[in-house]
JSON list of C-alpha atoms in Angstrom, two decimals:
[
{"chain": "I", "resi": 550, "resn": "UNK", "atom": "CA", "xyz": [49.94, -216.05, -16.42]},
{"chain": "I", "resi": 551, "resn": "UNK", "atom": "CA", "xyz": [51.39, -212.15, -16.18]},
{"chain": "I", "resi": 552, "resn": "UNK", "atom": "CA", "xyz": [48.88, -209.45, -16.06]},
{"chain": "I", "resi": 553, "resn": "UNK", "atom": "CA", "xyz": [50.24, -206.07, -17.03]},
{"chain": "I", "resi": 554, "resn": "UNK", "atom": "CA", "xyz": [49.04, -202.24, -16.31]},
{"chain": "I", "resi": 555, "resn": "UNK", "atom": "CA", "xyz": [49.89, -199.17, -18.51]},
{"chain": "I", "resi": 556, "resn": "UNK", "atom": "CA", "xyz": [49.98, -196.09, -17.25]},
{"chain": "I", "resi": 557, "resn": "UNK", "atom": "CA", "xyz": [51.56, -192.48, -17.69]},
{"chain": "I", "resi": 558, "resn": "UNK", "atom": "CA", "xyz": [49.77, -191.47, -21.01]},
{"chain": "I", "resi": 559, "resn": "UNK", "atom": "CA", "xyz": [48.40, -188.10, -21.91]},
{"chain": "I", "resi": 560, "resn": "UNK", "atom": "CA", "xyz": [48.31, -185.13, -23.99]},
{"chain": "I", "resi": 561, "resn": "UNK", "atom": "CA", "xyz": [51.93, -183.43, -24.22]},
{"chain": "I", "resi": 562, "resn": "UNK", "atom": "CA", "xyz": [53.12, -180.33, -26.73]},
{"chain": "I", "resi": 563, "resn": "UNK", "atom": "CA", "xyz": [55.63, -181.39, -29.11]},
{"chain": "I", "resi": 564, "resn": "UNK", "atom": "CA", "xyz": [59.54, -181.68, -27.66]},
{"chain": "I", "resi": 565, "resn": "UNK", "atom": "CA", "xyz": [58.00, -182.35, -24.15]},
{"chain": "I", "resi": 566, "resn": "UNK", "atom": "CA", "xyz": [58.08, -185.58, -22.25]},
{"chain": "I", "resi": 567, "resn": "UNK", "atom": "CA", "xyz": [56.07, -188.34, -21.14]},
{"chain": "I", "resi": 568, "resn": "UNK", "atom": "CA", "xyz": [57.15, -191.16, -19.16]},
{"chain": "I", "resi": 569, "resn": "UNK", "atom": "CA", "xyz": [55.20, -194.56, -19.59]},
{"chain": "I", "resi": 570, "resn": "UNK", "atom": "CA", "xyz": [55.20, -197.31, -16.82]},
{"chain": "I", "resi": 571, "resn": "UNK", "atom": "CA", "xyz": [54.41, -200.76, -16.68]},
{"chain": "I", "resi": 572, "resn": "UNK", "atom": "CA", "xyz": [53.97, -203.12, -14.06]},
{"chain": "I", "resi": 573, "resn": "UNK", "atom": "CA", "xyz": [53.89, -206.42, -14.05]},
{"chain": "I", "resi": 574, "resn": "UNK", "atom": "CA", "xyz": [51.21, -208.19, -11.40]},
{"chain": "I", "resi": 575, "resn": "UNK", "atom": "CA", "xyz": [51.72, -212.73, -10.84]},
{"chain": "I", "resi": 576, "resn": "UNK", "atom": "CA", "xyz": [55.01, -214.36, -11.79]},
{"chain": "I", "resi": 577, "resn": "UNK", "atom": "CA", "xyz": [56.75, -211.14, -12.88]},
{"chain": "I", "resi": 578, "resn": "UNK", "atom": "CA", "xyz": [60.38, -213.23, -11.84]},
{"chain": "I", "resi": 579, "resn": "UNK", "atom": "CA", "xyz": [59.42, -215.29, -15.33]},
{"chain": "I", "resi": 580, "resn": "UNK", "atom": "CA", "xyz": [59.33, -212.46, -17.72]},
{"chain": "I", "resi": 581, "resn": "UNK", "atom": "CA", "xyz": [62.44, -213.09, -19.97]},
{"chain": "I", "resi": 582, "resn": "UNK", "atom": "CA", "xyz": [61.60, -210.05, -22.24]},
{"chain": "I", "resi": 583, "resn": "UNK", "atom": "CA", "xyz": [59.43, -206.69, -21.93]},
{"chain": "I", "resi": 584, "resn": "UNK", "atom": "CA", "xyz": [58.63, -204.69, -24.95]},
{"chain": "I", "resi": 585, "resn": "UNK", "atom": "CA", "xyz": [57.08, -201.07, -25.81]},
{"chain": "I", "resi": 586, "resn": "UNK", "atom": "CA", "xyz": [54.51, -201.52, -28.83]},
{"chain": "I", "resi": 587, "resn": "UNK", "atom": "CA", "xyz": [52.24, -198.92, -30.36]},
{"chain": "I", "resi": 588, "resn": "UNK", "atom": "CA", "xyz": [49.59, -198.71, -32.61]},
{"chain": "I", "resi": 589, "resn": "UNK", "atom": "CA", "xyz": [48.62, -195.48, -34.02]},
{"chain": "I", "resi": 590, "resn": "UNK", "atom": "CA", "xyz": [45.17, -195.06, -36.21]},
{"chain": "I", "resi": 591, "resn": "UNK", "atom": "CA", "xyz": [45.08, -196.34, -39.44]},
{"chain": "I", "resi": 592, "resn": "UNK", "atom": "CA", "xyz": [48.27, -198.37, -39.08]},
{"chain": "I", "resi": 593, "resn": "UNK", "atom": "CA", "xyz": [49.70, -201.62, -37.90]},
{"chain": "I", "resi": 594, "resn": "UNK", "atom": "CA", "xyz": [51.33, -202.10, -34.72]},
{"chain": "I", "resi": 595, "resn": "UNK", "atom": "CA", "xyz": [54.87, -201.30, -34.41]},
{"chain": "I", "resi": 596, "resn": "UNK", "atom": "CA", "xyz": [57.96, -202.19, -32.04]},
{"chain": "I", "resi": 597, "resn": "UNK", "atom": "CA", "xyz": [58.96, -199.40, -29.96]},
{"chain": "I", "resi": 598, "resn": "UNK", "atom": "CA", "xyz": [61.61, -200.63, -27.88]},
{"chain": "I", "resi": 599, "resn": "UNK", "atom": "CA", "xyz": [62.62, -203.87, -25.66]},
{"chain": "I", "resi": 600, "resn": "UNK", "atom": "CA", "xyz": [64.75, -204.93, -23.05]},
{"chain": "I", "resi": 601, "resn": "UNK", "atom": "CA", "xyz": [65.98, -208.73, -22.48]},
{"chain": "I", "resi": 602, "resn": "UNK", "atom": "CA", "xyz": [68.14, -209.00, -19.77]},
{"chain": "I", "resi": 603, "resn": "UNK", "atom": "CA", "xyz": [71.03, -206.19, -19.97]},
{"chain": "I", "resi": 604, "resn": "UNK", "atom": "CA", "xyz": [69.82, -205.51, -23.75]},
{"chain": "I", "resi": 605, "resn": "UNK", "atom": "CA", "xyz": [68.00, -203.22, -25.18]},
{"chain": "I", "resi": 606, "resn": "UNK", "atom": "CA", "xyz": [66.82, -202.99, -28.77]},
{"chain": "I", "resi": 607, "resn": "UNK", "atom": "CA", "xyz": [65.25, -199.44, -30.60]},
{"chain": "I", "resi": 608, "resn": "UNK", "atom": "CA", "xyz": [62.69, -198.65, -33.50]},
{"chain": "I", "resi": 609, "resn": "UNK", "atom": "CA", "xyz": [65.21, -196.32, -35.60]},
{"chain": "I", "resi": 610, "resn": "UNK", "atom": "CA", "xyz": [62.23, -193.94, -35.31]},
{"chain": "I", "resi": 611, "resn": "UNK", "atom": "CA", "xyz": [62.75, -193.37, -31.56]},
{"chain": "I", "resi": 612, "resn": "UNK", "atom": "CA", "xyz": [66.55, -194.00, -31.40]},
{"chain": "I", "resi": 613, "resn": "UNK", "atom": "CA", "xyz": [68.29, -191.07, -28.99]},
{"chain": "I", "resi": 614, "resn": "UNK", "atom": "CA", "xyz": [64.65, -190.10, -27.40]},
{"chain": "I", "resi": 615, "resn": "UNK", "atom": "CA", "xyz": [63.38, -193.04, -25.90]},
{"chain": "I", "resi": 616, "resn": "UNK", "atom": "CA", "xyz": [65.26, -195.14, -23.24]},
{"chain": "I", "resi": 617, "resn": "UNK", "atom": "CA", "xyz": [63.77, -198.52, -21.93]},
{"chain": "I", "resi": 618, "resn": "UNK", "atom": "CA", "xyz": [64.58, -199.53, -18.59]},
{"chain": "I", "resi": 619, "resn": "UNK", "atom": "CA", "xyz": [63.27, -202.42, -16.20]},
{"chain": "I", "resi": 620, "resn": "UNK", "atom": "CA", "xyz": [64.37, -201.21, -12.78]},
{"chain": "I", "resi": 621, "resn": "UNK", "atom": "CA", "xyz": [63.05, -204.48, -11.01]},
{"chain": "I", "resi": 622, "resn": "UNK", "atom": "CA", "xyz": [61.16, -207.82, -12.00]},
{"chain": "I", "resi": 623, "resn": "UNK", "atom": "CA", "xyz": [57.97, -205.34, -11.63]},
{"chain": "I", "resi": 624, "resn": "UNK", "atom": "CA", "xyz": [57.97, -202.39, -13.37]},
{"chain": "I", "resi": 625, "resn": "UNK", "atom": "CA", "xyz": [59.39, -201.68, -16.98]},
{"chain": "I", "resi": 626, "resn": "UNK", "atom": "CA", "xyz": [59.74, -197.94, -18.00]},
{"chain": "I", "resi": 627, "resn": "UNK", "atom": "CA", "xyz": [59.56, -196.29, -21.16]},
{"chain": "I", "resi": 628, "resn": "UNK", "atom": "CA", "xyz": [61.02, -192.50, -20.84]},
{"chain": "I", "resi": 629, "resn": "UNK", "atom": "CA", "xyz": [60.11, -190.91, -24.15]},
{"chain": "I", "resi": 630, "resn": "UNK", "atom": "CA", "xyz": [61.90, -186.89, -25.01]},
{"chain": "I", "resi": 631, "resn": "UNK", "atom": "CA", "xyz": [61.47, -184.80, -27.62]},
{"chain": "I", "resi": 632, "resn": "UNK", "atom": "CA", "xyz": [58.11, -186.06, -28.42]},
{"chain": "I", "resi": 633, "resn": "UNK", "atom": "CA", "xyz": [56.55, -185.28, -32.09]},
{"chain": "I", "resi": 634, "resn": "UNK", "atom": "CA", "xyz": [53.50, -185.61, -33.70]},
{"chain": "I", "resi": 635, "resn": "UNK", "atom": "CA", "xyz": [54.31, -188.82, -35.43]},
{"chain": "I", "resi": 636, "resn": "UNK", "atom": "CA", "xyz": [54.51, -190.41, -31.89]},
{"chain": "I", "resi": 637, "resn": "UNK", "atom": "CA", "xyz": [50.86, -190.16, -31.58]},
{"chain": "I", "resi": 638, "resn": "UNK", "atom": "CA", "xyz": [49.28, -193.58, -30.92]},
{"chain": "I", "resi": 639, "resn": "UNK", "atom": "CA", "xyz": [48.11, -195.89, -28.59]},
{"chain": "I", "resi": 640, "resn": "UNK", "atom": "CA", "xyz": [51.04, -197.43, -26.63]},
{"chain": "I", "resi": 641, "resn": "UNK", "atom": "CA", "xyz": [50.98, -201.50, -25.41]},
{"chain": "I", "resi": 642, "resn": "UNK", "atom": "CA", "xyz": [54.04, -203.33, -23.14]},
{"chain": "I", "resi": 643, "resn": "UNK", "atom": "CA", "xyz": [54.00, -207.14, -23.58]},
{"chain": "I", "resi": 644, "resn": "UNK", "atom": "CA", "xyz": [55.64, -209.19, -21.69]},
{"chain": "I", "resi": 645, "resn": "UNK", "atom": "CA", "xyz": [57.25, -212.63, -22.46]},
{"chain": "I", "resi": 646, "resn": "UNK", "atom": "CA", "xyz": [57.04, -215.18, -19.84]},
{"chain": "I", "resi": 647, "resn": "UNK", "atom": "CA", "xyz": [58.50, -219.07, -20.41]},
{"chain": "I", "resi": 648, "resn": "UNK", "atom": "CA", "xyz": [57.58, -217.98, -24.18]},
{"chain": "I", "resi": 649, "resn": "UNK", "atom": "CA", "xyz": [54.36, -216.96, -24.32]},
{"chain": "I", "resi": 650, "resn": "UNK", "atom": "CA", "xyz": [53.38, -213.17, -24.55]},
{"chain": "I", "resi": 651, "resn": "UNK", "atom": "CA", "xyz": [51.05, -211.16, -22.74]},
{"chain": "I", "resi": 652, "resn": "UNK", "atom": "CA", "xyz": [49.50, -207.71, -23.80]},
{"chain": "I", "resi": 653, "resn": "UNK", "atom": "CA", "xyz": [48.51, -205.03, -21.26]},
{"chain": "I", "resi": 654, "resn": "UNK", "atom": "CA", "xyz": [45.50, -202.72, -22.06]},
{"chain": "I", "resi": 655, "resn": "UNK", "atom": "CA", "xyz": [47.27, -199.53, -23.60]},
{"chain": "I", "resi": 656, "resn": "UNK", "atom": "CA", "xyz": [47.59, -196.15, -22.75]},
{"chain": "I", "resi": 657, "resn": "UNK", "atom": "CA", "xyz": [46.95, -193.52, -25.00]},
{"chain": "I", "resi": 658, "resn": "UNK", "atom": "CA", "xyz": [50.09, -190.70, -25.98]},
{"chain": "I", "resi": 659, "resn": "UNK", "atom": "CA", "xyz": [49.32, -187.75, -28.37]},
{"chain": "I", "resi": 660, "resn": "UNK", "atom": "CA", "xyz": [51.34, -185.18, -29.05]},
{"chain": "I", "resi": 661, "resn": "UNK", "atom": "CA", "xyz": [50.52, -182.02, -30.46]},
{"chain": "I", "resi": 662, "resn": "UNK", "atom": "CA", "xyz": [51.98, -179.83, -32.81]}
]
């Protein structure tokens, strides 16, 4: 089983910056894919961005502002520029370990106008 922690939400202006971290707690090594979902009000939950091995893979919403990144078997970030309104929802990283997935808690992002 992979437990996973959010954190690095918060209130930001829009075309500022936010940078959202993940970490990964028991059998981290045995996460094959880590992903950047969120879920704003009103609306279903959406692929932000993922990483598998080497590759990464980008909502065309967030394509050329958000990078992905998984520095180590631990932590998995999510560095997020030029933030607009729209980006304003409740963000998730899941984890996929020997293929089952695994949900952290959320964080919350809003960005105002």
């Amino acid at each position: 089983q992979v437990q996973l922690v959010e954190t690095g939400g918060g209130l930001v202006q829009a075309g500022g910056s936010l940078r959202l971290s993940c970490a990964a707690s028991r059998n981290a090594f045995s996460i094959s894919t880590m992903g950047w979902y969120r879920q704003a009000p009103g609306k279903q939950r959406e692929l932000v961005a993922s990483i598998t091995g080497g590759r990464t893979n980008y909502a065309d919403s967030v394509k050329g502002r958000f990078t992905i990144s998984r520095n180590n078997a631990v932590n998995t970030i999510l560095q997020m520029n030029n933030l607009m309104p729209e980006d304003t929802a409740l963000y998730y990283c899941r984890a996929v370990s020997w293929g089952t997935g695994y949900w952290g808690q959320g964080t919350q992002v809003t960005v105002s106008s």
